[in-house]
Coordinates of C-alpha atoms in Angstrom, one line a residue:
M1135 CA -33.9 -7.3 0.5
S1136 CA -31.7 -5.0 -1.6
T1137 CA -27.9 -4.5 -1.2
R1138 CA -28.4 -1.2 0.5
E1139 CA -31.0 -2.7 2.9
W1140 CA -28.6 -5.5 3.8
L1141 CA -25.7 -3.1 4.2
R1142 CA -27.8 -1.0 6.6
R1143 CA -28.6 -4.1 8.6
L1144 CA -25.0 -5.3 8.7
V1145 CA -23.4 -2.0 9.6
A1146 CA -25.8 -1.7 12.6
F1147 CA -24.1 -4.7 14.2
D1148 CA -21.0 -3.5 16.1
T1149 CA -18.8 -6.4 15.1
T1150 CA -15.5 -4.7 16.1
S1151 CA -13.1 -7.6 16.6
R1152 CA -13.1 -7.4 20.4
N1153 CA -16.9 -8.1 20.3
S1154 CA -19.0 -11.1 19.4
N1155 CA -20.3 -11.4 15.8
L1156 CA -22.9 -14.0 16.7
A1157 CA -25.9 -11.6 16.3
L1158 CA -24.9 -10.8 12.8
I1159 CA -24.1 -14.4 11.9
E1160 CA -27.4 -15.7 13.3
T1161 CA -29.3 -13.0 11.4
V1162 CA -27.7 -14.1 8.1
R1163 CA -28.2 -17.8 9.0
D1164 CA -31.9 -17.2 9.6
A1165 CA -32.4 -15.1 6.5
L1166 CA -30.8 -17.9 4.4
A1167 CA -32.8 -20.5 6.1
A1168 CA -36.0 -18.7 5.1
Q1169 CA -34.9 -19.1 1.5
G1170 CA -34.2 -22.8 2.0
V1171 CA -30.4 -22.5 2.3
T1172 CA -28.7 -24.4 5.2
S1173 CA -25.7 -22.8 6.9
E1174 CA -22.9 -24.5 8.8
L1175 CA -21.5 -22.5 11.7
S1176 CA -17.9 -23.1 13.0
Y1177 CA -17.2 -21.5 16.4
A1178 CA -14.2 -19.8 17.9
P1179 CA -12.6 -21.8 20.7
E1180 CA -14.1 -19.6 23.3
G1181 CA -17.5 -19.9 21.6
G1182 CA -18.3 -16.2 21.4
K1183 CA -17.8 -15.9 17.6
A1184 CA -18.6 -18.0 14.6
N1185 CA -18.0 -18.4 10.9
L1186 CA -20.8 -19.2 8.5
F1187 CA -20.5 -21.4 5.5
A1188 CA -23.6 -21.9 3.3
T1189 CA -24.0 -23.7 0.0
L1190 CA -26.5 -22.9 -2.7
P1191 CA -26.6 -26.3 -4.5
A1192 CA -26.5 -26.7 -8.3
H1193 CA -29.9 -27.4 -9.9
D1194 CA -29.3 -31.2 -9.6
G1195 CA -28.5 -30.8 -5.9
A1196 CA -24.7 -31.1 -6.2
T1197 CA -22.8 -29.4 -3.5
Q1198 CA -19.2 -30.2 -4.4
G1199 CA -17.0 -27.9 -6.5
G1200 CA -18.3 -24.5 -7.4
I1201 CA -17.1 -21.0 -6.2
V1202 CA -16.9 -19.5 -2.8
L1203 CA -17.8 -15.8 -2.1
S1204 CA -15.7 -15.0 0.9
G1205 CA -16.0 -12.0 3.3
H1206 CA -15.1 -11.2 6.9
T1207 CA -17.7 -9.9 9.3
D1208 CA -15.5 -8.1 11.8
V1209 CA -14.4 -4.5 11.6
V1210 CA -11.8 -2.3 13.2
P1211 CA -12.5 0.0 16.2
V1212 CA -13.8 3.5 15.9
D1213 CA -12.2 4.6 19.2
G1214 CA -10.7 8.1 19.0
Q1215 CA -11.9 8.7 15.5
D1216 CA -13.8 11.9 14.6
W1217 CA -16.8 10.7 12.7
G1218 CA -19.3 13.1 11.0
S1219 CA -22.1 10.5 11.5
D1220 CA -22.9 7.5 13.6
P1221 CA -20.4 4.9 12.4
F1222 CA -23.0 2.1 13.1
S1223 CA -25.8 3.7 11.2
L1224 CA -25.7 3.8 7.4
T1225 CA -25.6 7.3 6.1
E1226 CA -25.9 8.4 2.5
K1227 CA -24.4 11.6 1.1
D1228 CA -23.3 12.6 -2.4
G1229 CA -23.4 9.1 -3.8
K1230 CA -21.5 7.5 -0.9
L1231 CA -22.7 5.3 1.9
Y1232 CA -20.9 6.0 5.2
G1233 CA -20.5 3.6 8.1
R1234 CA -17.9 1.3 9.7
G1235 CA -17.3 -1.7 7.5
T1236 CA -19.0 -0.3 4.4
A1237 CA -15.8 -0.7 2.4
D1238 CA -14.1 -3.3 4.5
M1239 CA -16.0 -5.4 3.8
K1240 CA -19.7 -5.5 4.6
G1241 CA -20.5 -4.0 1.2
F1242 CA -19.4 -7.2 -0.5
I1243 CA -21.3 -9.4 2.0
A1244 CA -24.4 -7.2 1.5
A1245 CA -24.3 -7.6 -2.3
S1246 CA -23.8 -11.3 -2.0
L1247 CA -26.8 -11.7 0.4
A1248 CA -29.1 -9.5 -1.7
L1249 CA -28.5 -11.6 -4.8
V1250 CA -29.2 -15.0 -3.1
P1251 CA -32.7 -15.1 -4.6
H1252 CA -31.3 -14.4 -8.1
F1253 CA -28.6 -17.1 -7.5
L1254 CA -31.3 -19.6 -6.5
S1255 CA -33.4 -18.8 -9.6
L1256 CA -30.6 -19.8 -12.0
R1257 CA -30.2 -23.3 -13.4
R1258 CA -26.6 -23.6 -12.2
T1259 CA -24.6 -26.7 -13.0
K1260 CA -22.3 -25.9 -10.0
P1261 CA -22.9 -24.7 -6.5
L1262 CA -22.2 -21.2 -5.1
H1263 CA -20.9 -21.0 -1.5
L1264 CA -21.0 -18.1 1.0
A1265 CA -18.1 -18.0 3.5
F1266 CA -18.3 -15.3 6.2
S1267 CA -15.6 -15.3 8.9
Y1268 CA -14.7 -13.8 12.2
D1269 CA -11.5 -12.1 13.4
E1270 CA -9.9 -11.3 10.0
E1271 CA -8.8 -7.9 11.3
V1272 CA -6.8 -9.3 14.2
G1273 CA -4.8 -11.8 12.2
C1274 CA -7.1 -13.9 10.0
L1275 CA -8.0 -16.1 13.0
G1276 CA -11.5 -17.3 11.9
A1277 CA -10.9 -18.6 8.4
P1278 CA -8.6 -21.5 9.4
V1279 CA -11.3 -22.8 11.8
M1280 CA -13.8 -22.7 8.9
L1281 CA -11.4 -24.3 6.4
A1282 CA -10.6 -27.1 8.9
A1283 CA -14.4 -27.7 9.3
L1284 CA -14.8 -27.9 5.5
K1285 CA -11.9 -30.4 5.2
Q1286 CA -13.5 -32.5 7.9
R1287 CA -16.8 -32.5 6.0
G1288 CA -15.0 -33.2 2.7
V1289 CA -16.1 -30.0 1.0
R1290 CA -13.8 -28.9 -1.7
P1291 CA -14.8 -25.8 -3.8
E1292 CA -13.0 -25.2 -7.1
G1293 CA -12.2 -21.5 -6.5
C1294 CA -12.8 -18.5 -4.2
V1295 CA -13.4 -14.8 -4.7
V1296 CA -12.4 -12.8 -1.6
G1297 CA -14.4 -9.6 -1.7
E1298 CA -11.9 -7.2 0.0
P1299 CA -12.1 -3.6 -1.4
T1300 CA -10.1 -3.5 -4.6
G1301 CA -12.2 -1.1 -6.7
M1302 CA -13.4 -4.2 -8.5
R1303 CA -9.9 -4.8 -9.9
V1304 CA -8.5 -8.3 -9.8
V1305 CA -5.8 -8.6 -7.1
V1306 CA -3.7 -11.8 -7.7
A1307 CA -1.2 -11.5 -4.9
H1308 CA -0.4 -10.1 -1.5
K1309 CA 2.2 -10.4 1.1
G1310 CA 2.1 -12.5 4.2
M1311 CA 2.2 -11.0 7.7
N1312 CA 4.1 -12.5 10.6
L1313 CA 4.1 -11.0 14.1
Y1314 CA 6.4 -11.8 17.0
R1315 CA 6.7 -10.7 20.7
C1316 CA 10.2 -10.6 22.1
R1317 CA 11.0 -10.5 25.8
V1318 CA 14.6 -9.7 26.8
H1319 CA 15.6 -10.6 30.4
G1320 CA 18.6 -9.1 32.0
K1321 CA 19.5 -8.1 35.7
A1322 CA 18.4 -5.1 37.6
A1323 CA 20.9 -2.9 39.5
H1324 CA 21.3 0.7 40.6
S1325 CA 22.2 2.9 37.7
S1326 CA 25.4 4.0 39.4
L1327 CA 26.6 0.3 39.4
T1328 CA 26.2 -0.6 35.8
T1329 CA 28.7 -3.4 35.9
R1330 CA 26.5 -5.3 38.4
G1331 CA 23.5 -5.3 36.1
C1332 CA 22.5 -6.5 32.6
N1333 CA 20.6 -3.7 30.8
A1334 CA 17.7 -5.4 29.0
I1335 CA 16.7 -2.3 27.1
E1336 CA 20.2 -1.8 25.6
H1337 CA 20.4 -5.5 24.5
A1338 CA 16.9 -5.3 23.1
A1339 CA 18.1 -2.3 21.1
R1340 CA 20.9 -4.4 19.6
L1341 CA 18.3 -6.9 18.4
I1342 CA 16.1 -4.2 17.1
C1343 CA 19.0 -2.7 15.2
H1344 CA 19.7 -6.2 13.8
L1345 CA 16.1 -6.4 12.6
R1346 CA 16.6 -3.0 10.9
D1347 CA 19.7 -4.2 9.3
L1348 CA 17.8 -7.2 7.8
A1349 CA 15.1 -4.8 6.6
D1350 CA 17.8 -2.6 4.9
Q1351 CA 19.2 -5.7 3.3
F1352 CA 15.9 -6.7 1.8
K1353 CA 15.4 -3.2 0.6
S1354 CA 18.8 -3.0 -1.0
Q1355 CA 19.2 -6.6 -2.3
G1356 CA 15.7 -7.9 -2.7
P1357 CA 14.2 -10.1 -3.9
Y1358 CA 11.9 -7.7 -5.6
D1359 CA 8.5 -7.7 -7.2
E1360 CA 7.8 -4.3 -8.8
C1361 CA 4.0 -5.0 -8.9
Y1362 CA 3.9 -4.1 -5.2
D1363 CA 3.9 -0.5 -4.0
V1364 CA 6.6 -1.6 -1.6
P1365 CA 8.4 -4.2 -3.8
F1366 CA 10.4 -6.1 -1.2
T1367 CA 9.9 -7.9 2.1
T1368 CA 9.7 -5.5 5.1
L1369 CA 10.5 -5.7 8.7
S1370 CA 9.7 -3.2 11.5
T1371 CA 9.6 -2.9 15.3
N1372 CA 6.3 -1.2 16.2
L1373 CA 5.8 -1.6 20.0
I1374 CA 8.3 -1.4 22.9
A1375 CA 8.2 -1.2 26.7
G1376 CA 10.8 -1.5 29.5
G1377 CA 12.3 -0.1 32.6
I1378 CA 10.8 1.1 35.9
A1379 CA 12.8 4.2 36.9
V1380 CA 15.4 6.5 35.5
N1381 CA 18.0 5.4 38.1
T1382 CA 17.5 1.6 37.7
I1383 CA 19.2 -0.7 35.2
P1384 CA 16.2 -2.4 33.6
D1385 CA 15.9 -6.2 34.0
A1386 CA 13.3 -6.6 31.3
C1387 CA 12.3 -5.1 27.9
E1388 CA 9.5 -6.3 25.7
F1389 CA 8.9 -5.4 22.1
S1390 CA 6.9 -6.6 19.1
Y1391 CA 8.1 -6.8 15.5
E1392 CA 6.6 -7.9 12.2
F1393 CA 7.7 -8.8 8.8
R1394 CA 5.6 -8.9 5.6
N1395 CA 7.1 -11.4 3.2
L1396 CA 6.7 -11.5 -0.6
P1397 CA 5.1 -14.7 -1.8
G1398 CA 7.7 -17.4 -2.3
M1399 CA 9.9 -16.0 0.5
S1400 CA 9.9 -18.3 3.5
P1401 CA 8.8 -16.6 6.7
D1402 CA 10.3 -19.4 8.7
G1403 CA 13.6 -18.7 6.9
I1404 CA 13.5 -15.0 7.9
Q1405 CA 12.7 -15.9 11.5
R1406 CA 15.6 -18.4 11.6
R1407 CA 18.0 -15.6 10.7
V1408 CA 16.7 -13.6 13.7
E1409 CA 17.1 -16.5 16.1
A1410 CA 20.5 -17.3 14.8
Y1411 CA 21.7 -13.8 15.7
I1412 CA 20.2 -14.1 19.2
Q1413 CA 22.0 -17.4 19.8
T1414 CA 25.4 -16.7 18.2
E1415 CA 25.8 -13.0 19.1
L1416 CA 23.3 -11.4 21.4
L1417 CA 23.0 -14.0 24.2
P1418 CA 26.8 -14.6 24.5
R1419 CA 27.2 -10.9 24.9
M1420 CA 24.4 -10.6 27.5
R1421 CA 25.8 -13.5 29.5
R1422 CA 29.1 -11.8 30.0
D1423 CA 27.1 -9.4 32.2
H1424 CA 24.6 -12.0 33.7
D1425 CA 24.9 -15.7 33.1
A1426 CA 21.1 -16.2 33.5
A1427 CA 20.2 -13.6 30.9
R1428 CA 17.7 -14.9 28.3
V1429 CA 15.6 -13.9 25.3
E1430 CA 12.1 -15.3 24.7
I1431 CA 10.4 -15.1 21.3
E1432 CA 6.7 -15.8 21.0
A1433 CA 5.0 -16.1 17.6
M1434 CA 1.7 -14.2 17.8
P1435 CA -1.6 -15.9 16.7
V1436 CA -1.6 -14.4 13.2
A1437 CA -2.5 -16.4 10.1
V1438 CA -2.0 -14.0 7.2
L1439 CA -0.5 -16.2 4.5
A1440 CA 0.9 -14.7 1.4
L1441 CA -1.2 -15.2 -1.8
E1442 CA 0.0 -15.6 -5.3
A1443 CA -2.7 -16.7 -7.7
S1444 CA -1.8 -18.6 -10.8
E1445 CA -2.9 -17.1 -14.1
R1446 CA -3.6 -20.7 -15.2
E1447 CA -6.2 -21.3 -12.6
A1448 CA -9.8 -21.3 -13.8
I1449 CA -10.9 -18.8 -11.1
T1450 CA -8.3 -16.3 -12.1
R1451 CA -9.2 -16.6 -15.8
L1452 CA -12.9 -16.4 -15.0
V1453 CA -12.7 -13.3 -12.8
R1454 CA -10.5 -11.5 -15.3
A1455 CA -12.9 -12.3 -18.1
L1456 CA -15.9 -11.1 -16.1
T1457 CA -14.3 -7.8 -15.0
G1458 CA -12.3 -7.1 -18.1
D1459 CA -9.3 -6.4 -15.9
K1460 CA -6.0 -7.6 -17.6
G1461 CA -3.7 -5.7 -15.3
T1462 CA -1.4 -7.3 -12.7
S1463 CA -2.4 -5.9 -9.3
K1464 CA -0.6 -6.9 -6.1
V1465 CA -1.1 -5.4 -2.6
S1466 CA 0.9 -5.2 0.6
Y1467 CA -2.1 -5.6 2.9
G1468 CA -3.3 -9.1 3.8
T1469 CA -6.5 -11.1 3.2
E1470 CA -7.9 -14.6 3.8
G1471 CA -7.0 -15.5 0.2
G1472 CA -3.7 -17.1 1.2
Q1473 CA -5.5 -19.4 3.6
F1474 CA -7.9 -20.6 0.9
Q1475 CA -5.0 -21.1 -1.5
N1476 CA -3.1 -23.0 1.2
A1477 CA -6.1 -25.2 1.7
G1478 CA -6.1 -26.2 -2.0
I1479 CA -8.8 -23.7 -3.0
P1480 CA -7.4 -21.3 -5.7
A1481 CA -8.3 -17.7 -4.8
V1482 CA -8.3 -14.2 -6.1
V1483 CA -9.3 -10.9 -4.4
C1484 CA -11.9 -8.7 -6.0
G1485 CA -14.5 -6.5 -4.3
P1486 CA -16.2 -3.1 -4.1
G1487 CA -14.7 0.0 -2.5
H1488 CA -11.2 1.1 -2.0
I1489 CA -8.7 0.2 0.8
E1490 CA -7.9 3.9 1.2
Q1491 CA -11.4 4.4 2.6
A1492 CA -11.1 1.5 5.1
H1493 CA -10.2 1.8 8.8
R1494 CA -10.5 5.5 8.8
A1495 CA -13.1 7.9 10.3
D1496 CA -16.0 8.4 7.9
E1497 CA -15.4 5.1 6.1
Y1498 CA -17.5 4.9 3.0
I1499 CA -18.3 3.1 -0.2
D1500 CA -19.4 4.6 -3.4
I1501 CA -22.9 3.4 -4.5
A1502 CA -21.4 3.0 -8.0
Q1503 CA -19.0 0.4 -6.6
L1504 CA -21.8 -1.6 -5.1
T1505 CA -23.6 -1.5 -8.4
A1506 CA -20.5 -2.8 -10.1
C1507 CA -20.2 -5.5 -7.6
E1508 CA -23.8 -6.6 -8.1
D1509 CA -23.2 -6.8 -11.9
F1510 CA -20.0 -8.8 -11.4
L1511 CA -21.8 -11.3 -9.0
R1512 CA -24.6 -11.7 -11.5
K1513 CA -22.1 -12.5 -14.3
L1514 CA -20.2 -14.9 -11.9
A1515 CA -23.4 -16.9 -11.1
G1516 CA -24.4 -16.8 -14.8
S1517 CA -21.1 -18.4 -15.7
L1518 CA -22.2 -21.5 -13.8
V1519 CA -25.3 -21.9 -15.9
D1520 CA -25.1 -24.6 -18.6

């Protein structure tokens, strides 16, 4: 089956993160099994989703070491988007293939699957691994389950290529993403009796302003890495809700904030600064109004770890040599690369398509990008031949 045929098949599965991906995963498992390749599935806690990890052994049967080709199977919603074609039916026009997930990132998965017969035909001295995950789009939740299963089985690849859309450039670093939900609890009262209440919205606003002050500090003082389009750590408050009526002092306010940290900058250190402000300044002020006032912070289940690939690692040198890309590319969006690196598997990001086409209506990938990806993957597999 060609890359385009595989892509058509993959796009037809509505693997929006809120849905199960099992039909897609089982289709891939069965197609690999028909070629003599065994897949290991690791399931989400609720059982409705799964990761797939398959090993194409070396010519002598070796399964240790080698290189992972990594991709996520879930996609973002199409709700409210004005598409010119069915988002779950591959449509070709003017050298482009349209459909949800074509760029992010079923194109890379399709190319990898289409080339399995070629990979198997080579007398490789090292294995190739396929790693297809669930729930990357909602916080990289699936990859840790897969990596834990690999560790339990004693599988330790030597490197990983994460095929997120980079225009086939080599991306060596990206920021981490950390998401928190904050609930501020005050005391309700009639708005004409302000001294008898504790206004949760107003005190939440003080904390939000503190977050903005931290963001401004990172912007003005760094640390900086000019290889990023936004060269410093960012913080932002993006959701808020509170209050029940215009004439009632609100007893509760809830908001969510995130920060995207540069590699090497401790996310725990940033969060400790937030919590120190709450304990030393915000809560004492709130409790002057209401002694039972409290602030709750919940870390959301997001596992987007920062990535910073070493130029000394074999996988970095290899992918640079195969693509001819000598530039230093770093991005602010997240991938599963940081999780592989954290598990002791050096990783770089390199895949077909462009992030500008992802997540939008009429998402597409250029056919030329898929061709470039196929060429790269053939060279990558060829590098494992003695």
